[in-house]
PDB file of C-alpha atoms in Angstrom:
ATOM      1  CA  UNK A 197       0.000   0.000   0.000  1.00  0.00           C
ATOM      2  CA  UNK A 198       1.449   3.363  -1.003  1.00  0.00           C
ATOM      3  CA  UNK A 199       1.425   6.011   1.691  1.00  0.00           C
ATOM      4  CA  UNK A 200       0.190   9.313   0.319  1.00  0.00           C
ATOM      5  CA  UNK A 201       2.445  12.343   0.709  1.00  0.00           C
ATOM      6  CA  UNK A 202       1.395  15.001   3.220  1.00  0.00           C
ATOM      7  CA  UNK A 203      -0.586  17.812   1.642  1.00  0.00           C
ATOM      8  CA  UNK A 204       2.202  20.329   2.291  1.00  0.00           C
ATOM      9  CA  UNK A 205       4.963  18.236   0.727  1.00  0.00           C
ATOM     10  CA  UNK A 206       5.416  19.530  -2.840  1.00  0.00           C
ATOM     11  CA  UNK A 207       5.980  17.223  -5.748  1.00  0.00           C
ATOM     12  CA  UNK A 208       9.494  17.114  -7.126  1.00  0.00           C
ATOM     13  CA  UNK A 209       9.697  19.725  -9.888  1.00  0.00           C
ATOM     14  CA  UNK A 210      12.577  21.481 -11.613  1.00  0.00           C
ATOM     15  CA  UNK A 211      10.882  24.798 -12.364  1.00  0.00           C
ATOM     16  CA  UNK A 212       7.746  26.788 -11.593  1.00  0.00           C
ATOM     17  CA  UNK A 213       5.713  29.256 -13.617  1.00  0.00           C
ATOM     18  CA  UNK A 214       4.009  32.108 -11.788  1.00  0.00           C
ATOM     19  CA  UNK A 215       0.560  30.371 -11.775  1.00  0.00           C
ATOM     20  CA  UNK A 216       2.138  27.124 -10.515  1.00  0.00           C
ATOM     21  CA  UNK A 217       3.921  28.959  -7.727  1.00  0.00           C
ATOM     22  CA  UNK A 218       0.850  30.911  -6.695  1.00  0.00           C
ATOM     23  CA  UNK A 219      -1.115  27.642  -6.427  1.00  0.00           C
ATOM     24  CA  UNK A 220       1.228  26.399  -3.679  1.00  0.00           C
ATOM     25  CA  UNK A 221       0.819  27.025   0.032  1.00  0.00           C
ATOM     26  CA  UNK A 222       3.375  29.114   1.916  1.00  0.00           C
ATOM     27  CA  UNK A 223       4.686  25.939   3.563  1.00  0.00           C
ATOM     28  CA  UNK A 224       5.122  24.229   0.201  1.00  0.00           C
ATOM     29  CA  UNK A 225       7.004  27.211  -1.180  1.00  0.00           C
ATOM     30  CA  UNK A 226       9.363  27.319   1.791  1.00  0.00           C
ATOM     31  CA  UNK A 227       9.945  23.573   1.542  1.00  0.00           C
ATOM     32  CA  UNK A 228      10.896  23.892  -2.132  1.00  0.00           C
ATOM     33  CA  UNK A 229      13.355  26.693  -1.383  1.00  0.00           C
ATOM     34  CA  UNK A 230      14.884  24.966   1.644  1.00  0.00           C
ATOM     35  CA  UNK A 231      15.255  21.617  -0.128  1.00  0.00           C
ATOM     36  CA  UNK A 232      16.754  23.015  -3.332  1.00  0.00           C
ATOM     37  CA  UNK A 233      19.952  21.034  -3.759  1.00  0.00           C
ATOM     38  CA  UNK A 234      21.222  21.698  -7.227  1.00  0.00           C
ATOM     39  CA  UNK A 235      24.655  21.100  -8.701  1.00  0.00           C
ATOM     40  CA  UNK A 236      24.462  24.087 -11.021  1.00  0.00           C
ATOM     41  CA  UNK A 237      27.195  26.664 -11.454  1.00  0.00           C
ATOM     42  CA  UNK A 238      27.328  30.113 -12.993  1.00  0.00           C
ATOM     43  CA  UNK A 239      27.490  30.350 -16.775  1.00  0.00           C
ATOM     44  CA  UNK A 240      30.868  31.705 -17.852  1.00  0.00           C
ATOM     45  CA  UNK A 241      30.991  33.999 -20.847  1.00  0.00           C
ATOM     46  CA  UNK A 242      32.758  32.604 -23.876  1.00  0.00           C
ATOM     47  CA  UNK A 243      33.269  36.100 -25.297  1.00  0.00           C
ATOM     48  CA  UNK A 244      33.794  39.594 -23.878  1.00  0.00           C
ATOM     49  CA  UNK A 245      30.529  40.937 -25.314  1.00  0.00           C
ATOM     50  CA  UNK A 246      29.483  41.947 -21.787  1.00  0.00           C
ATOM     51  CA  UNK A 247      32.872  43.021 -20.462  1.00  0.00           C
ATOM     52  CA  UNK A 248      31.593  44.152 -17.071  1.00  0.00           C
ATOM     53  CA  UNK A 249      30.509  40.654 -15.959  1.00  0.00           C
ATOM     54  CA  UNK A 250      32.150  37.381 -16.967  1.00  0.00           C
ATOM     55  CA  UNK A 251      29.418  35.263 -15.361  1.00  0.00           C
ATOM     56  CA  UNK A 252      25.641  35.023 -15.603  1.00  0.00           C
ATOM     57  CA  UNK A 253      23.162  33.396 -13.239  1.00  0.00           C
ATOM     58  CA  UNK A 254      19.477  32.788 -13.917  1.00  0.00           C
ATOM     59  CA  UNK A 255      17.464  31.385 -10.987  1.00  0.00           C
ATOM     60  CA  UNK A 256      14.563  33.294 -12.581  1.00  0.00           C
ATOM     61  CA  UNK A 257      14.025  33.535 -16.337  1.00  0.00           C
ATOM     62  CA  UNK A 258      11.443  35.183 -18.572  1.00  0.00           C
ATOM     63  CA  UNK A 259      10.044  38.649 -19.120  1.00  0.00           C
ATOM     64  CA  UNK A 260       6.880  40.376 -20.320  1.00  0.00           C
ATOM     65  CA  UNK A 261       8.293  43.703 -21.531  1.00  0.00           C
ATOM     66  CA  UNK A 262       8.377  42.483 -25.156  1.00  0.00           C
ATOM     67  CA  UNK A 263      11.164  44.895 -26.150  1.00  0.00           C
ATOM     68  CA  UNK A 264      11.741  44.416 -29.908  1.00  0.00           C
ATOM     69  CA  UNK A 265      15.548  44.370 -29.546  1.00  0.00           C
ATOM     70  CA  UNK A 266      15.603  41.714 -26.780  1.00  0.00           C
ATOM     71  CA  UNK A 267      18.373  39.146 -27.279  1.00  0.00           C
ATOM     72  CA  UNK A 268      17.219  37.154 -24.234  1.00  0.00           C
ATOM     73  CA  UNK A 269      13.778  36.474 -25.712  1.00  0.00           C
ATOM     74  CA  UNK A 270      15.349  35.192 -28.933  1.00  0.00           C
ATOM     75  CA  UNK A 271      17.563  32.783 -26.957  1.00  0.00           C
ATOM     76  CA  UNK A 272      14.704  31.613 -24.721  1.00  0.00           C
ATOM     77  CA  UNK A 273      12.297  31.037 -27.592  1.00  0.00           C
ATOM     78  CA  UNK A 274      14.901  28.884 -29.282  1.00  0.00           C
ATOM     79  CA  UNK A 275      16.336  26.884 -26.385  1.00  0.00           C
ATOM     80  CA  UNK A 276      14.033  27.006 -23.318  1.00  0.00           C
ATOM     81  CA  UNK A 277      11.201  24.545 -22.873  1.00  0.00           C
ATOM     82  CA  UNK A 278       9.257  27.245 -21.003  1.00  0.00           C
ATOM     83  CA  UNK A 279      10.149  29.799 -23.714  1.00  0.00           C
ATOM     84  CA  UNK A 280      10.154  33.330 -22.248  1.00  0.00           C
ATOM     85  CA  UNK A 281       7.424  32.822 -19.654  1.00  0.00           C
ATOM     86  CA  UNK A 282       8.554  33.985 -16.177  1.00  0.00           C
ATOM     87  CA  UNK A 283       9.928  30.907 -14.411  1.00  0.00           C
ATOM     88  CA  UNK A 284      11.624  30.120 -11.085  1.00  0.00           C
ATOM     89  CA  UNK A 285      14.331  27.402 -11.043  1.00  0.00           C
ATOM     90  CA  UNK A 286      15.126  26.672  -7.369  1.00  0.00           C
ATOM     91  CA  UNK A 287      18.073  24.320  -7.917  1.00  0.00           C
ATOM     92  CA  UNK A 288      20.039  27.180  -9.474  1.00  0.00           C
ATOM     93  CA  UNK A 289      20.172  28.842  -6.050  1.00  0.00           C
ATOM     94  CA  UNK A 290      23.187  26.631  -5.350  1.00  0.00           C
ATOM     95  CA  UNK A 291      25.329  28.156  -8.112  1.00  0.00           C
ATOM     96  CA  UNK A 292      27.067  30.877  -6.020  1.00  0.00           C
ATOM     97  CA  UNK A 293      28.271  28.181  -3.616  1.00  0.00           C
ATOM     98  CA  UNK A 294      29.269  25.740  -6.358  1.00  0.00           C
ATOM     99  CA  UNK A 295      31.315  28.234  -8.413  1.00  0.00           C
ATOM    100  CA  UNK A 296      34.808  29.222  -7.298  1.00  0.00           C
ATOM    101  CA  UNK A 297      36.012  32.797  -7.734  1.00  0.00           C
ATOM    102  CA  UNK A 298      38.833  32.556 -10.296  1.00  0.00           C
ATOM    103  CA  UNK A 299      42.344  33.925  -9.808  1.00  0.00           C
ATOM    104  CA  UNK A 300      41.723  36.487 -12.575  1.00  0.00           C
ATOM    105  CA  UNK A 301      39.289  38.294 -10.279  1.00  0.00           C
ATOM    106  CA  UNK A 302      42.243  39.694  -8.320  1.00  0.00           C
ATOM    107  CA  UNK A 303      43.151  41.939 -11.271  1.00  0.00           C
ATOM    108  CA  UNK A 304      39.935  42.057 -13.332  1.00  0.00           C
ATOM    109  CA  UNK A 305      36.740  42.703 -11.400  1.00  0.00           C
ATOM    110  CA  UNK A 306      34.689  41.382 -14.322  1.00  0.00           C
ATOM    111  CA  UNK A 307      35.646  37.871 -13.171  1.00  0.00           C
ATOM    112  CA  UNK A 308      34.015  38.583  -9.811  1.00  0.00           C
ATOM    113  CA  UNK A 309      30.863  40.102 -11.291  1.00  0.00           C
ATOM    114  CA  UNK A 310      27.742  38.021 -11.952  1.00  0.00           C
ATOM    115  CA  UNK A 311      25.009  39.335 -14.252  1.00  0.00           C
ATOM    116  CA  UNK A 312      21.998  38.157 -12.261  1.00  0.00           C
ATOM    117  CA  UNK A 313      18.830  37.194 -14.136  1.00  0.00           C
ATOM    118  CA  UNK A 314      20.330  38.192 -17.471  1.00  0.00           C
ATOM    119  CA  UNK A 315      17.452  36.230 -19.041  1.00  0.00           C
ATOM    120  CA  UNK A 316      14.735  38.008 -17.042  1.00  0.00           C
ATOM    121  CA  UNK A 317      13.612  41.222 -15.415  1.00  0.00           C
ATOM    122  CA  UNK A 318      13.632  40.089 -11.794  1.00  0.00           C
ATOM    123  CA  UNK A 319      11.757  43.197 -10.674  1.00  0.00           C
ATOM    124  CA  UNK A 320       8.991  43.030 -13.253  1.00  0.00           C
ATOM    125  CA  UNK A 321       5.529  43.616 -11.787  1.00  0.00           C
ATOM    126  CA  UNK A 322       4.627  39.985 -12.601  1.00  0.00           C
ATOM    127  CA  UNK A 323       7.426  38.447 -10.474  1.00  0.00           C
ATOM    128  CA  UNK A 324       6.337  37.075  -7.046  1.00  0.00           C
ATOM    129  CA  UNK A 325       8.004  38.958  -4.194  1.00  0.00           C
ATOM    130  CA  UNK A 326       9.300  35.754  -2.603  1.00  0.00           C
ATOM    131  CA  UNK A 327      11.221  34.904  -5.793  1.00  0.00           C
ATOM    132  CA  UNK A 328      12.973  38.253  -5.505  1.00  0.00           C
ATOM    133  CA  UNK A 329      13.640  37.944  -1.788  1.00  0.00           C
ATOM    134  CA  UNK A 330      14.966  34.396  -2.168  1.00  0.00           C
ATOM    135  CA  UNK A 331      17.462  35.576  -4.787  1.00  0.00           C
ATOM    136  CA  UNK A 332      18.540  38.485  -2.552  1.00  0.00           C
ATOM    137  CA  UNK A 333      18.973  36.150   0.434  1.00  0.00           C
ATOM    138  CA  UNK A 334      21.202  33.925  -1.720  1.00  0.00           C
ATOM    139  CA  UNK A 335      23.223  36.983  -2.786  1.00  0.00           C
ATOM    140  CA  UNK A 336      23.691  38.023   0.824  1.00  0.00           C
ATOM    141  CA  UNK A 337      25.031  34.548   1.667  1.00  0.00           C
ATOM    142  CA  UNK A 338      27.703  34.773  -1.070  1.00  0.00           C
ATOM    143  CA  UNK A 339      29.785  37.895  -0.283  1.00  0.00           C
ATOM    144  CA  UNK A 340      32.701  36.602  -2.391  1.00  0.00           C
ATOM    145  CA  UNK A 341      30.782  37.635  -5.534  1.00  0.00           C
ATOM    146  CA  UNK A 342      29.305  40.883  -6.855  1.00  0.00           C
ATOM    147  CA  UNK A 343      25.791  40.381  -8.239  1.00  0.00           C
ATOM    148  CA  UNK A 344      24.634  42.840 -10.888  1.00  0.00           C
ATOM    149  CA  UNK A 345      20.906  43.480 -11.282  1.00  0.00           C
ATOM    150  CA  UNK A 346      19.198  45.377 -14.079  1.00  0.00           C
ATOM    151  CA  UNK A 347      15.534  46.319 -14.416  1.00  0.00           C
ATOM    152  CA  UNK A 348      13.088  48.453 -16.341  1.00  0.00           C
ATOM    153  CA  UNK A 349      10.952  48.646 -13.160  1.00  0.00           C
ATOM    154  CA  UNK A 350      13.142  50.769 -10.853  1.00  0.00           C
ATOM    155  CA  UNK A 351      10.160  51.817  -8.744  1.00  0.00           C
ATOM    156  CA  UNK A 352       9.641  48.234  -7.560  1.00  0.00           C
ATOM    157  CA  UNK A 353      13.368  47.868  -6.941  1.00  0.00           C
ATOM    158  CA  UNK A 354      13.039  50.584  -4.296  1.00  0.00           C
ATOM    159  CA  UNK A 355      10.807  48.244  -2.242  1.00  0.00           C
ATOM    160  CA  UNK A 356      13.712  45.922  -1.342  1.00  0.00           C
ATOM    161  CA  UNK A 357      16.844  46.093   0.815  1.00  0.00           C
ATOM    162  CA  UNK A 358      20.035  45.077  -0.966  1.00  0.00           C
ATOM    163  CA  UNK A 359      23.197  43.523   0.492  1.00  0.00           C
ATOM    164  CA  UNK A 360      26.469  45.361  -0.138  1.00  0.00           C
ATOM    165  CA  UNK A 361      27.529  42.923  -2.879  1.00  0.00           C
ATOM    166  CA  UNK A 362      24.449  43.763  -4.981  1.00  0.00           C
ATOM    167  CA  UNK A 363      25.082  46.263  -7.782  1.00  0.00           C
ATOM    168  CA  UNK A 364      21.665  47.635  -8.627  1.00  0.00           C
ATOM    169  CA  UNK A 365      20.916  49.093 -12.054  1.00  0.00           C
ATOM    170  CA  UNK A 366      18.113  50.332 -14.251  1.00  0.00           C
ATOM    171  CA  UNK A 367      17.835  50.374 -18.051  1.00  0.00           C
ATOM    172  CA  UNK A 368      17.091  53.698 -19.742  1.00  0.00           C
ATOM    173  CA  UNK A 369      16.931  53.329 -23.508  1.00  0.00           C
ATOM    174  CA  UNK A 370      14.772  56.384 -24.257  1.00  0.00           C
ATOM    175  CA  UNK A 371      13.884  59.729 -22.700  1.00  0.00           C
ATOM    176  CA  UNK A 372      10.504  58.470 -21.447  1.00  0.00           C
ATOM    177  CA  UNK A 373      12.289  56.282 -18.865  1.00  0.00           C
ATOM    178  CA  UNK A 374      14.506  59.027 -17.430  1.00  0.00           C
ATOM    179  CA  UNK A 375      12.100  60.483 -14.868  1.00  0.00           C
ATOM    180  CA  UNK A 376      11.223  57.096 -13.330  1.00  0.00           C
ATOM    181  CA  UNK A 377      14.900  56.181 -13.101  1.00  0.00           C
ATOM    182  CA  UNK A 378      15.841  59.433 -11.365  1.00  0.00           C
ATOM    183  CA  UNK A 379      12.936  59.386  -8.905  1.00  0.00           C
ATOM    184  CA  UNK A 380      13.209  55.691  -8.034  1.00  0.00           C
ATOM    185  CA  UNK A 381      16.966  55.665  -7.558  1.00  0.00           C
ATOM    186  CA  UNK A 382      16.760  58.449  -5.000  1.00  0.00           C
ATOM    187  CA  UNK A 383      14.975  55.830  -2.874  1.00  0.00           C
ATOM    188  CA  UNK A 384      16.836  52.652  -3.854  1.00  0.00           C
ATOM    189  CA  UNK A 385      18.939  51.464  -0.921  1.00  0.00           C
ATOM    190  CA  UNK A 386      22.078  49.887  -2.393  1.00  0.00           C
ATOM    191  CA  UNK A 387      25.817  50.437  -2.029  1.00  0.00           C
ATOM    192  CA  UNK A 388      26.428  50.490  -5.806  1.00  0.00           C
ATOM    193  CA  UNK A 389      23.795  51.982  -8.110  1.00  0.00           C
ATOM    194  CA  UNK A 390      24.249  52.068 -11.859  1.00  0.00           C
ATOM    195  CA  UNK A 391      22.604  53.094 -15.090  1.00  0.00           C
ATOM    196  CA  UNK A 392      22.467  51.166 -18.366  1.00  0.00           C
ATOM    197  CA  UNK A 393      21.781  53.290 -21.454  1.00  0.00           C
ATOM    198  CA  UNK A 394      22.035  50.244 -23.660  1.00  0.00           C
ATOM    199  CA  UNK A 395      20.745  50.268 -26.280  1.00  0.00           C
ATOM    200  CA  UNK A 396      20.867  54.042 -26.450  1.00  0.00           C
ATOM    201  CA  UNK A 397      17.941  54.610 -28.839  1.00  0.00           C
ATOM    202  CA  UNK A 398      17.825  58.411 -28.693  1.00  0.00           C
ATOM    203  CA  UNK A 399      19.698  61.332 -27.096  1.00  0.00           C
ATOM    204  CA  UNK A 400      19.058  61.471 -23.337  1.00  0.00           C
ATOM    205  CA  UNK A 401      18.875  64.401 -20.935  1.00  0.00           C
ATOM    206  CA  UNK A 402      19.015  63.828 -17.157  1.00  0.00           C
ATOM    207  CA  UNK A 403      18.210  66.300 -14.412  1.00  0.00           C
ATOM    208  CA  UNK A 404      20.913  64.686 -12.275  1.00  0.00           C
ATOM    209  CA  UNK A 405      23.203  61.660 -12.396  1.00  0.00           C
ATOM    210  CA  UNK A 406      24.331  62.060  -8.785  1.00  0.00           C
ATOM    211  CA  UNK A 407      22.536  58.913  -7.606  1.00  0.00           C
ATOM    212  CA  UNK A 408      24.479  56.662 -10.016  1.00  0.00           C
ATOM    213  CA  UNK A 409      27.989  55.311  -9.397  1.00  0.00           C
ATOM    214  CA  UNK A 410      28.501  53.903 -12.864  1.00  0.00           C
ATOM    215  CA  UNK A 411      27.054  54.241 -16.373  1.00  0.00           C
ATOM    216  CA  UNK A 412      27.081  51.703 -19.220  1.00  0.00           C
ATOM    217  CA  UNK A 413      26.516  53.000 -22.760  1.00  0.00           C
ATOM    218  CA  UNK A 414      26.095  51.010 -25.943  1.00  0.00           C
ATOM    219  CA  UNK A 415      24.041  49.714 -28.819  1.00  0.00           C
ATOM    220  CA  UNK A 416      22.301  46.436 -29.576  1.00  0.00           C
ATOM    221  CA  UNK A 417      23.025  43.223 -31.431  1.00  0.00           C
ATOM    222  CA  UNK A 418      20.723  42.151 -34.245  1.00  0.00           C
ATOM    223  CA  UNK A 419      17.532  40.471 -33.010  1.00  0.00           C
ATOM    224  CA  UNK A 420      14.759  38.647 -34.821  1.00  0.00           C
ATOM    225  CA  UNK A 421      12.789  41.917 -34.852  1.00  0.00           C
ATOM    226  CA  UNK A 422      15.428  44.648 -35.150  1.00  0.00           C
ATOM    227  CA  UNK A 423      18.735  45.232 -36.953  1.00  0.00           C
ATOM    228  CA  UNK A 424      22.055  45.803 -35.219  1.00  0.00           C
ATOM    229  CA  UNK A 425      22.199  49.300 -33.704  1.00  0.00           C
ATOM    230  CA  UNK A 426      25.124  51.593 -32.899  1.00  0.00           C
ATOM    231  CA  UNK A 427      24.241  55.012 -31.412  1.00  0.00           C
ATOM    232  CA  UNK A 428      25.928  58.086 -32.920  1.00  0.00           C
ATOM    233  CA  UNK A 429      29.106  59.153 -31.152  1.00  0.00           C
ATOM    234  CA  UNK A 430      27.594  62.606 -30.511  1.00  0.00           C
ATOM    235  CA  UNK A 431      24.887  61.030 -28.324  1.00  0.00           C
ATOM    236  CA  UNK A 432      27.567  59.232 -26.285  1.00  0.00           C
ATOM    237  CA  UNK A 433      29.631  62.408 -25.844  1.00  0.00           C
ATOM    238  CA  UNK A 434      26.593  64.404 -24.787  1.00  0.00           C
TER     239      UNK A 434
END
């Protein structure tokens, strides 16, 4: 006779969509997080296309912005079973512990930097708060790494406390995003705050850049919906 599992013991599952996660009880969710025992490691870049971080880590994937130039969506639609639907992968929480900081990090900080949720917007309005907090708790427990976050929802980012090894950024590709970025980042509580104007789709004017420690500027690779883009040098200089 098979003994049924207790109601609060979740079935073994590698990943969870938002509806699947919301259908679980709080106890089930905590059990999944506590019992996550993956063997995953960070993904190491094979090129220097993103020179400011040589590693990526995706415990959460997927996004609903539908930006036409999105490289992540193209990759997900091609290779991910779940495509680009927001998804939580608990076993990937082990990656910071399983990956050793390389010797190169002593002279090149890019080898210590981890682009976190490069295949998602972790702070999108559709992302459950406990997914975000679980990722931040994992970051806090791995002070040997710097974890770089990037969002188009900076207002929600201001709702969370960040450990010192979290580098917190917002994407501003057009003038319409400038005001939100400035107002939200006055309230974001993080040791390192940065700004990504990549792709820079039009000239930008800021009231103040005082709240940002670091700025990344650039264009975009070709996507399935848009051609390769390089902003004019005059925009960069300005």
